PDB file of C-alpha atoms in Angstrom:
ATOM      1  CA  GLY Q  23    -103.850 -30.748 -55.315  1.00  0.00           C
ATOM      2  CA  ALA Q  24    -101.265 -33.043 -53.759  1.00  0.00           C
ATOM      3  CA  VAL Q  25    -101.906 -34.451 -50.291  1.00  0.00           C
ATOM      4  CA  VAL Q  26     -99.475 -34.573 -47.408  1.00  0.00           C
ATOM      5  CA  SER Q  27    -100.297 -36.362 -44.175  1.00  0.00           C
ATOM      6  CA  GLN Q  28     -98.768 -36.079 -40.746  1.00  0.00           C
ATOM      7  CA  HIS Q  29     -98.956 -38.451 -37.821  1.00  0.00           C
ATOM      8  CA  PRO Q  30     -99.727 -38.036 -35.018  1.00  0.00           C
ATOM      9  CA  SER Q  31    -101.922 -34.942 -35.085  1.00  0.00           C
ATOM     10  CA  ARG Q  32    -101.230 -34.317 -31.438  1.00  0.00           C
ATOM     11  CA  VAL Q  33     -99.031 -35.904 -28.829  1.00  0.00           C
ATOM     12  CA  ILE Q  34     -98.420 -35.416 -25.133  1.00  0.00           C
ATOM     13  CA  CYS Q  35     -95.243 -36.778 -23.647  1.00  0.00           C
ATOM     14  CA  LYS Q  36     -93.209 -36.598 -20.480  1.00  0.00           C
ATOM     15  CA  SER Q  37     -90.065 -34.546 -20.258  1.00  0.00           C
ATOM     16  CA  GLY Q  38     -87.007 -36.565 -21.245  1.00  0.00           C
ATOM     17  CA  THR Q  39     -88.752 -38.878 -23.681  1.00  0.00           C
ATOM     18  CA  SER Q  40     -88.427 -38.868 -27.469  1.00  0.00           C
ATOM     19  CA  VAL Q  41     -91.239 -38.290 -29.930  1.00  0.00           C
ATOM     20  CA  LYS Q  42     -91.352 -39.220 -33.609  1.00  0.00           C
ATOM     21  CA  ILE Q  43     -93.489 -37.356 -36.118  1.00  0.00           C
ATOM     22  CA  GLU Q  44     -94.121 -38.789 -39.575  1.00  0.00           C
ATOM     23  CA  CYS Q  45     -94.715 -36.833 -42.761  1.00  0.00           C
ATOM     24  CA  ARG Q  46     -95.968 -38.639 -45.865  1.00  0.00           C
ATOM     25  CA  SER Q  47     -96.675 -37.503 -49.396  1.00  0.00           C
ATOM     26  CA  LEU Q  48     -99.687 -39.605 -50.338  1.00  0.00           C
ATOM     27  CA  ASP Q  49    -100.016 -39.211 -54.084  1.00  0.00           C
ATOM     28  CA  PHE Q  50     -96.649 -37.984 -55.240  1.00  0.00           C
ATOM     29  CA  GLN Q  51     -92.974 -38.539 -54.630  1.00  0.00           C
ATOM     30  CA  ALA Q  52     -90.952 -35.870 -52.898  1.00  0.00           C
ATOM     31  CA  THR Q  53     -87.177 -35.819 -52.899  1.00  0.00           C
ATOM     32  CA  THR Q  54     -87.346 -32.786 -50.670  1.00  0.00           C
ATOM     33  CA  MET Q  55     -89.480 -32.211 -47.613  1.00  0.00           C
ATOM     34  CA  PHE Q  56     -89.359 -29.402 -45.102  1.00  0.00           C
ATOM     35  CA  TRP Q  57     -89.977 -29.209 -41.371  1.00  0.00           C
ATOM     36  CA  TYR Q  58     -91.341 -26.074 -39.741  1.00  0.00           C
ATOM     37  CA  ARG Q  59     -92.144 -24.988 -36.257  1.00  0.00           C
ATOM     38  CA  GLN Q  60     -94.902 -22.506 -35.463  1.00  0.00           C
ATOM     39  CA  PHE Q  61     -95.485 -20.706 -32.188  1.00  0.00           C
ATOM     40  CA  PRO Q  62     -98.950 -19.302 -31.406  1.00  0.00           C
ATOM     41  CA  LYS Q  63     -99.921 -16.343 -33.558  1.00  0.00           C
ATOM     42  CA  GLN Q  64     -96.590 -16.389 -35.347  1.00  0.00           C
ATOM     43  CA  SER Q  65     -95.360 -17.313 -38.779  1.00  0.00           C
ATOM     44  CA  LEU Q  66     -93.768 -20.595 -39.761  1.00  0.00           C
ATOM     45  CA  MET Q  67     -90.116 -20.996 -38.900  1.00  0.00           C
ATOM     46  CA  LEU Q  68     -88.144 -23.358 -41.107  1.00  0.00           C
ATOM     47  CA  MET Q  69     -86.187 -25.876 -39.062  1.00  0.00           C
ATOM     48  CA  ALA Q  70     -84.628 -28.078 -41.700  1.00  0.00           C
ATOM     49  CA  THR Q  71     -84.724 -29.355 -45.248  1.00  0.00           C
ATOM     50  CA  SER Q  72     -85.065 -33.110 -45.509  1.00  0.00           C
ATOM     51  CA  ASN Q  73     -83.431 -34.717 -48.537  1.00  0.00           C
ATOM     52  CA  GLU Q  74     -84.201 -38.280 -49.585  1.00  0.00           C
ATOM     53  CA  GLY Q  75     -81.168 -40.485 -49.200  1.00  0.00           C
ATOM     54  CA  SER Q  76     -78.920 -37.856 -47.686  1.00  0.00           C
ATOM     55  CA  LYS Q  77     -78.454 -35.814 -44.547  1.00  0.00           C
ATOM     56  CA  ALA Q  78     -80.877 -33.077 -43.671  1.00  0.00           C
ATOM     57  CA  THR Q  79     -79.852 -29.446 -43.897  1.00  0.00           C
ATOM     58  CA  TYR Q  80     -80.594 -27.566 -40.698  1.00  0.00           C
ATOM     59  CA  GLU Q  81     -81.283 -23.859 -40.327  1.00  0.00           C
ATOM     60  CA  GLN Q  82     -79.045 -21.772 -38.149  1.00  0.00           C
ATOM     61  CA  GLY Q  83     -79.829 -22.206 -34.477  1.00  0.00           C
ATOM     62  CA  VAL Q  84     -81.606 -25.556 -34.842  1.00  0.00           C
ATOM     63  CA  GLU Q  85     -79.901 -28.356 -32.910  1.00  0.00           C
ATOM     64  CA  LYS Q  86     -79.217 -31.336 -35.158  1.00  0.00           C
ATOM     65  CA  ASP Q  87     -78.911 -33.762 -32.266  1.00  0.00           C
ATOM     66  CA  LYS Q  88     -82.136 -32.507 -30.765  1.00  0.00           C
ATOM     67  CA  PHE Q  89     -84.252 -32.712 -33.897  1.00  0.00           C
ATOM     68  CA  LEU Q  90     -83.314 -35.828 -35.838  1.00  0.00           C
ATOM     69  CA  ILE Q  91     -84.602 -36.012 -39.394  1.00  0.00           C
ATOM     70  CA  ASN Q  92     -84.691 -39.104 -41.554  1.00  0.00           C
ATOM     71  CA  HIS Q  93     -85.913 -39.189 -45.152  1.00  0.00           C
ATOM     72  CA  ALA Q  94     -85.695 -42.868 -45.962  1.00  0.00           C
ATOM     73  CA  SER Q  95     -88.019 -42.951 -48.965  1.00  0.00           C
ATOM     74  CA  LEU Q  96     -89.520 -40.636 -51.545  1.00  0.00           C
ATOM     75  CA  THR Q  97     -92.774 -40.493 -49.617  1.00  0.00           C
ATOM     76  CA  LEU Q  98     -91.728 -40.432 -45.969  1.00  0.00           C
ATOM     77  CA  SER Q  99     -89.753 -38.107 -43.745  1.00  0.00           C
ATOM     78  CA  THR Q 100     -89.622 -38.344 -39.968  1.00  0.00           C
ATOM     79  CA  LEU Q 101     -88.751 -35.799 -37.303  1.00  0.00           C
ATOM     80  CA  THR Q 102     -87.704 -37.130 -33.914  1.00  0.00           C
ATOM     81  CA  VAL Q 103     -87.607 -34.736 -31.002  1.00  0.00           C
ATOM     82  CA  THR Q 104     -85.086 -36.312 -28.659  1.00  0.00           C
ATOM     83  CA  SER Q 105     -85.107 -35.857 -24.902  1.00  0.00           C
ATOM     84  CA  ALA Q 106     -88.051 -33.500 -25.194  1.00  0.00           C
ATOM     85  CA  HIS Q 107     -88.462 -30.649 -22.737  1.00  0.00           C
ATOM     86  CA  PRO Q 108     -91.379 -28.286 -22.116  1.00  0.00           C
ATOM     87  CA  GLU Q 109     -89.777 -25.625 -24.291  1.00  0.00           C
ATOM     88  CA  ASP Q 110     -90.051 -28.016 -27.247  1.00  0.00           C
ATOM     89  CA  SER Q 111     -93.833 -27.801 -26.977  1.00  0.00           C
ATOM     90  CA  SER Q 112     -95.030 -26.318 -30.235  1.00  0.00           C
ATOM     91  CA  PHE Q 113     -96.867 -26.928 -33.492  1.00  0.00           C
ATOM     92  CA  TYR Q 114     -94.737 -28.775 -36.041  1.00  0.00           C
ATOM     93  CA  ILE Q 115     -95.621 -28.712 -39.726  1.00  0.00           C
ATOM     94  CA  CYS Q 116     -94.068 -30.546 -42.639  1.00  0.00           C
ATOM     95  CA  SER Q 117     -94.297 -29.814 -46.326  1.00  0.00           C
ATOM     96  CA  ALA Q 118     -93.371 -31.724 -49.438  1.00  0.00           C
ATOM     97  CA  ARG Q 119     -92.233 -30.217 -52.687  1.00  0.00           C
ATOM     98  CA  ALA Q 120     -94.080 -31.013 -55.891  1.00  0.00           C
ATOM     99  CA  GLU Q 121     -94.507 -28.105 -58.311  1.00  0.00           C
ATOM    100  CA  THR Q 122     -95.051 -26.123 -55.188  1.00  0.00           C
ATOM    101  CA  GLN Q 123     -94.956 -26.888 -51.489  1.00  0.00           C
ATOM    102  CA  TYR Q 124     -97.888 -28.769 -50.018  1.00  0.00           C
ATOM    103  CA  PHE Q 125     -98.301 -28.817 -46.275  1.00  0.00           C
ATOM    104  CA  GLY Q 126     -99.294 -31.484 -43.817  1.00  0.00           C
ATOM    105  CA  PRO Q 127    -101.988 -30.745 -41.221  1.00  0.00           C
ATOM    106  CA  GLY Q 128     -99.439 -30.287 -38.445  1.00  0.00           C
ATOM    107  CA  THR Q 129     -98.626 -31.986 -35.155  1.00  0.00           C
ATOM    108  CA  ARG Q 130     -99.247 -30.361 -31.818  1.00  0.00           C
ATOM    109  CA  LEU Q 131     -96.620 -31.451 -29.307  1.00  0.00           C
ATOM    110  CA  LEU Q 132     -97.045 -30.870 -25.602  1.00  0.00           C
ATOM    111  CA  VAL Q 133     -94.195 -31.834 -23.310  1.00  0.00           C
ATOM    112  CA  LEU Q 134     -95.098 -32.071 -19.632  1.00  0.00           C
TER     113      LEU Q 134
ATOM    114  CA  ALA N  14     -81.254 -13.281 -48.354  1.00  0.00           C
ATOM    115  CA  GLN N  15     -84.846 -12.700 -49.205  1.00  0.00           C
ATOM    116  CA  THR N  16     -87.269 -10.945 -46.904  1.00  0.00           C
ATOM    117  CA  VAL N  17     -91.050 -10.778 -47.029  1.00  0.00           C
ATOM    118  CA  THR N  18     -92.993  -8.040 -45.277  1.00  0.00           C
ATOM    119  CA  GLN N  19     -96.675  -7.987 -44.431  1.00  0.00           C
ATOM    120  CA  SER N  20     -97.438  -4.645 -42.849  1.00  0.00           C
ATOM    121  CA  GLN N  21    -101.020  -5.370 -41.790  1.00  0.00           C
ATOM    122  CA  PRO N  22    -101.152  -7.597 -38.692  1.00  0.00           C
ATOM    123  CA  GLU N  23    -104.953  -7.641 -38.658  1.00  0.00           C
ATOM    124  CA  MET N  24    -107.735  -6.704 -41.016  1.00  0.00           C
ATOM    125  CA  SER N  25    -111.479  -6.909 -40.961  1.00  0.00           C
ATOM    126  CA  VAL N  26    -113.997  -6.982 -43.809  1.00  0.00           C
ATOM    127  CA  GLN N  27    -117.719  -7.394 -44.013  1.00  0.00           C
ATOM    128  CA  GLU N  28    -119.215 -10.346 -45.778  1.00  0.00           C
ATOM    129  CA  ALA N  29    -119.596  -9.811 -49.551  1.00  0.00           C
ATOM    130  CA  GLU N  30    -117.143  -6.909 -49.523  1.00  0.00           C
ATOM    131  CA  THR N  31    -113.665  -6.779 -51.052  1.00  0.00           C
ATOM    132  CA  VAL N  32    -110.420  -6.639 -49.120  1.00  0.00           C
ATOM    133  CA  THR N  33    -106.789  -6.295 -50.175  1.00  0.00           C
ATOM    134  CA  LEU N  34    -103.875  -7.717 -48.199  1.00  0.00           C
ATOM    135  CA  SER N  35    -100.457  -6.198 -48.762  1.00  0.00           C
ATOM    136  CA  CYS N  36     -97.114  -7.897 -49.222  1.00  0.00           C
ATOM    137  CA  THR N  37     -93.722  -6.602 -50.237  1.00  0.00           C
ATOM    138  CA  TYR N  38     -90.518  -8.517 -50.653  1.00  0.00           C
ATOM    139  CA  ASP N  39     -86.878  -7.976 -51.256  1.00  0.00           C
ATOM    140  CA  THR N  40     -84.693 -10.110 -53.493  1.00  0.00           C
ATOM    141  CA  SER N  41     -81.879  -9.877 -55.992  1.00  0.00           C
ATOM    142  CA  GLU N  42     -83.263 -12.815 -57.965  1.00  0.00           C
ATOM    143  CA  ASN N  43     -84.926 -12.253 -61.315  1.00  0.00           C
ATOM    144  CA  ASN N  44     -86.851 -15.499 -61.470  1.00  0.00           C
ATOM    145  CA  TYR N  45     -88.850 -16.644 -58.475  1.00  0.00           C
ATOM    146  CA  TYR N  46     -92.283 -17.637 -57.244  1.00  0.00           C
ATOM    147  CA  LEU N  47     -94.691 -15.874 -54.943  1.00  0.00           C
ATOM    148  CA  PHE N  48     -97.504 -17.441 -52.980  1.00  0.00           C
ATOM    149  CA  TRP N  49    -100.378 -16.635 -50.704  1.00  0.00           C
ATOM    150  CA  TYR N  50    -101.206 -19.307 -48.166  1.00  0.00           C
ATOM    151  CA  LYS N  51    -104.243 -19.368 -45.920  1.00  0.00           C
ATOM    152  CA  GLN N  52    -104.172 -20.856 -42.423  1.00  0.00           C
ATOM    153  CA  PRO N  53    -107.665 -21.197 -40.921  1.00  0.00           C
ATOM    154  CA  PRO N  54    -108.237 -22.071 -37.245  1.00  0.00           C
ATOM    155  CA  SER N  55    -107.581 -25.736 -38.084  1.00  0.00           C
ATOM    156  CA  ARG N  56    -103.983 -24.590 -38.769  1.00  0.00           C
ATOM    157  CA  GLN N  57    -103.830 -26.482 -42.067  1.00  0.00           C
ATOM    158  CA  MET N  58    -101.807 -24.429 -44.539  1.00  0.00           C
ATOM    159  CA  ILE N  59    -103.756 -24.062 -47.784  1.00  0.00           C
ATOM    160  CA  LEU N  60    -102.332 -22.690 -51.015  1.00  0.00           C
ATOM    161  CA  VAL N  61    -104.524 -19.818 -52.206  1.00  0.00           C
ATOM    162  CA  ILE N  62    -102.668 -18.565 -55.240  1.00  0.00           C
ATOM    163  CA  ARG N  63     -99.290 -18.765 -56.944  1.00  0.00           C
ATOM    164  CA  GLN N  64     -97.482 -16.336 -59.216  1.00  0.00           C
ATOM    165  CA  GLU N  65     -94.395 -16.899 -61.345  1.00  0.00           C
ATOM    166  CA  ALA N  66     -92.254 -13.779 -61.565  1.00  0.00           C
ATOM    167  CA  TYR N  67     -91.622 -14.177 -65.284  1.00  0.00           C
ATOM    168  CA  LYS N  68     -95.342 -13.967 -65.999  1.00  0.00           C
ATOM    169  CA  GLN N  69     -96.626 -10.431 -66.279  1.00  0.00           C
ATOM    170  CA  GLN N  70    -100.248 -11.488 -66.057  1.00  0.00           C
ATOM    171  CA  ASN N  71    -101.655 -11.421 -62.562  1.00  0.00           C
ATOM    172  CA  ALA N  72    -102.765 -14.805 -61.229  1.00  0.00           C
ATOM    173  CA  THR N  73    -106.456 -15.350 -60.473  1.00  0.00           C
ATOM    174  CA  GLU N  74    -108.260 -18.132 -58.664  1.00  0.00           C
ATOM    175  CA  ASN N  75    -112.006 -17.591 -58.482  1.00  0.00           C
ATOM    176  CA  ARG N  76    -112.560 -14.819 -55.891  1.00  0.00           C
ATOM    177  CA  PHE N  77    -108.839 -14.432 -55.239  1.00  0.00           C
ATOM    178  CA  SER N  78    -106.552 -12.350 -57.412  1.00  0.00           C
ATOM    179  CA  VAL N  79    -103.181 -10.721 -57.043  1.00  0.00           C
ATOM    180  CA  ASN N  80    -101.654  -7.437 -58.068  1.00  0.00           C
ATOM    181  CA  PHE N  81     -98.059  -8.324 -58.886  1.00  0.00           C
ATOM    182  CA  GLN N  82     -95.763  -5.343 -59.376  1.00  0.00           C
ATOM    183  CA  LYS N  83     -92.316  -6.782 -60.037  1.00  0.00           C
ATOM    184  CA  ALA N  84     -90.443  -3.496 -60.226  1.00  0.00           C
ATOM    185  CA  ALA N  85     -91.956  -2.363 -56.941  1.00  0.00           C
ATOM    186  CA  LYS N  86     -91.551  -5.848 -55.431  1.00  0.00           C
ATOM    187  CA  SER N  87     -95.144  -5.839 -54.358  1.00  0.00           C
ATOM    188  CA  PHE N  88     -97.579  -8.745 -54.324  1.00  0.00           C
ATOM    189  CA  SER N  89    -101.000  -7.934 -52.879  1.00  0.00           C
ATOM    190  CA  LEU N  90    -103.946 -10.302 -52.565  1.00  0.00           C
ATOM    191  CA  LYS N  91    -107.480  -9.189 -53.333  1.00  0.00           C
ATOM    192  CA  ILE N  92    -110.379 -11.192 -51.988  1.00  0.00           C
ATOM    193  CA  SER N  93    -113.687 -10.384 -53.635  1.00  0.00           C
ATOM    194  CA  ASP N  94    -117.136 -11.206 -52.270  1.00  0.00           C
ATOM    195  CA  SER N  95    -115.639 -12.125 -48.910  1.00  0.00           C
ATOM    196  CA  GLN N  96    -117.157 -15.119 -47.154  1.00  0.00           C
ATOM    197  CA  LEU N  97    -117.133 -16.127 -43.502  1.00  0.00           C
ATOM    198  CA  GLY N  98    -114.958 -19.092 -44.450  1.00  0.00           C
ATOM    199  CA  ASP N  99    -112.253 -16.689 -45.568  1.00  0.00           C
ATOM    200  CA  THR N 100    -111.547 -15.877 -41.928  1.00  0.00           C
ATOM    201  CA  ALA N 101    -107.973 -17.029 -41.427  1.00  0.00           C
ATOM    202  CA  MET N 102    -104.350 -16.068 -41.159  1.00  0.00           C
ATOM    203  CA  TYR N 103    -102.897 -15.220 -44.563  1.00  0.00           C
ATOM    204  CA  PHE N 104     -99.195 -15.629 -45.264  1.00  0.00           C
ATOM    205  CA  CYS N 105     -97.318 -14.219 -48.218  1.00  0.00           C
ATOM    206  CA  ALA N 106     -94.323 -16.324 -49.257  1.00  0.00           C
ATOM    207  CA  PHE N 107     -91.358 -16.120 -51.623  1.00  0.00           C
ATOM    208  CA  MET N 108     -89.476 -18.998 -53.199  1.00  0.00           C
ATOM    209  CA  PRO N 109     -86.521 -18.933 -55.605  1.00  0.00           C
ATOM    210  CA  PRO N 110     -86.431 -21.567 -58.366  1.00  0.00           C
ATOM    211  CA  GLY N 111     -84.953 -25.024 -57.737  1.00  0.00           C
ATOM    212  CA  THR N 112     -86.264 -28.297 -56.371  1.00  0.00           C
ATOM    213  CA  ALA N 113     -84.830 -27.754 -52.906  1.00  0.00           C
ATOM    214  CA  SER N 114     -85.749 -24.096 -52.661  1.00  0.00           C
ATOM    215  CA  LYS N 115     -87.067 -22.859 -49.360  1.00  0.00           C
ATOM    216  CA  LEU N 116     -90.113 -20.734 -48.748  1.00  0.00           C
ATOM    217  CA  THR N 117     -89.617 -17.443 -46.955  1.00  0.00           C
ATOM    218  CA  PHE N 118     -92.782 -16.378 -45.176  1.00  0.00           C
ATOM    219  CA  GLY N 119     -94.062 -13.008 -44.086  1.00  0.00           C
ATOM    220  CA  THR N 120     -95.360 -12.487 -40.572  1.00  0.00           C
ATOM    221  CA  GLY N 121     -98.953 -12.938 -41.645  1.00  0.00           C
ATOM    222  CA  THR N 122    -102.191 -10.952 -41.699  1.00  0.00           C
ATOM    223  CA  ARG N 123    -105.115 -12.083 -39.601  1.00  0.00           C
ATOM    224  CA  LEU N 124    -108.316 -11.529 -41.591  1.00  0.00           C
ATOM    225  CA  GLN N 125    -111.696 -11.492 -39.899  1.00  0.00           C
ATOM    226  CA  VAL N 126    -114.800 -11.604 -42.061  1.00  0.00           C
ATOM    227  CA  THR N 127    -117.846 -10.245 -40.248  1.00  0.00           C
ATOM    228  CA  LEU N 128    -121.583 -10.334 -40.897  1.00  0.00           C
TER     229      LEU N 128
END
């Protein structure tokens, strides 16, 4: 199956700083990628749909200025958590659409 | 809007036995896709099986098979000859057609395979 990578796998940052998470489709091109957030023992919550060459589409309740998404190429989407706070600590997962959605391994973010 | 319901928060099965995980969904679409994803402790989401709604034949992947009942909007997953490595969270998901279509996930079923 198709492979999606995410970097970093885990990150610890201080409150007020910004963190960038990269999502790459390694062996296919993806015009559409998705960003999810997952709290412990819960399901995946879709944050936004990342579209190559255009603005991301955010789900209701997700702050656009807080979670900046850039999809500059057909193989790379980035999520930047700006001015991170402890409540932003979570597990972030991306996926890329081929004939189905393939998921990255996730990024664990801890904001101190 | 579509909804996906998994009514079994936790299940347990002995090694080598068979277990069935339930999933129901609600949609007004006629064409769509259904999936079962597995999330082991590593938290990597792994596609287990996929079903296209227009196909009447139930999808099968080795020890994993589904019982797709379109009229009843039911999509259960059967795991045969359960193995310890099957221990994971299992999510049922719905997706309408289209390249930018979003997945709608159920709340998940935690499956524990025991000796």
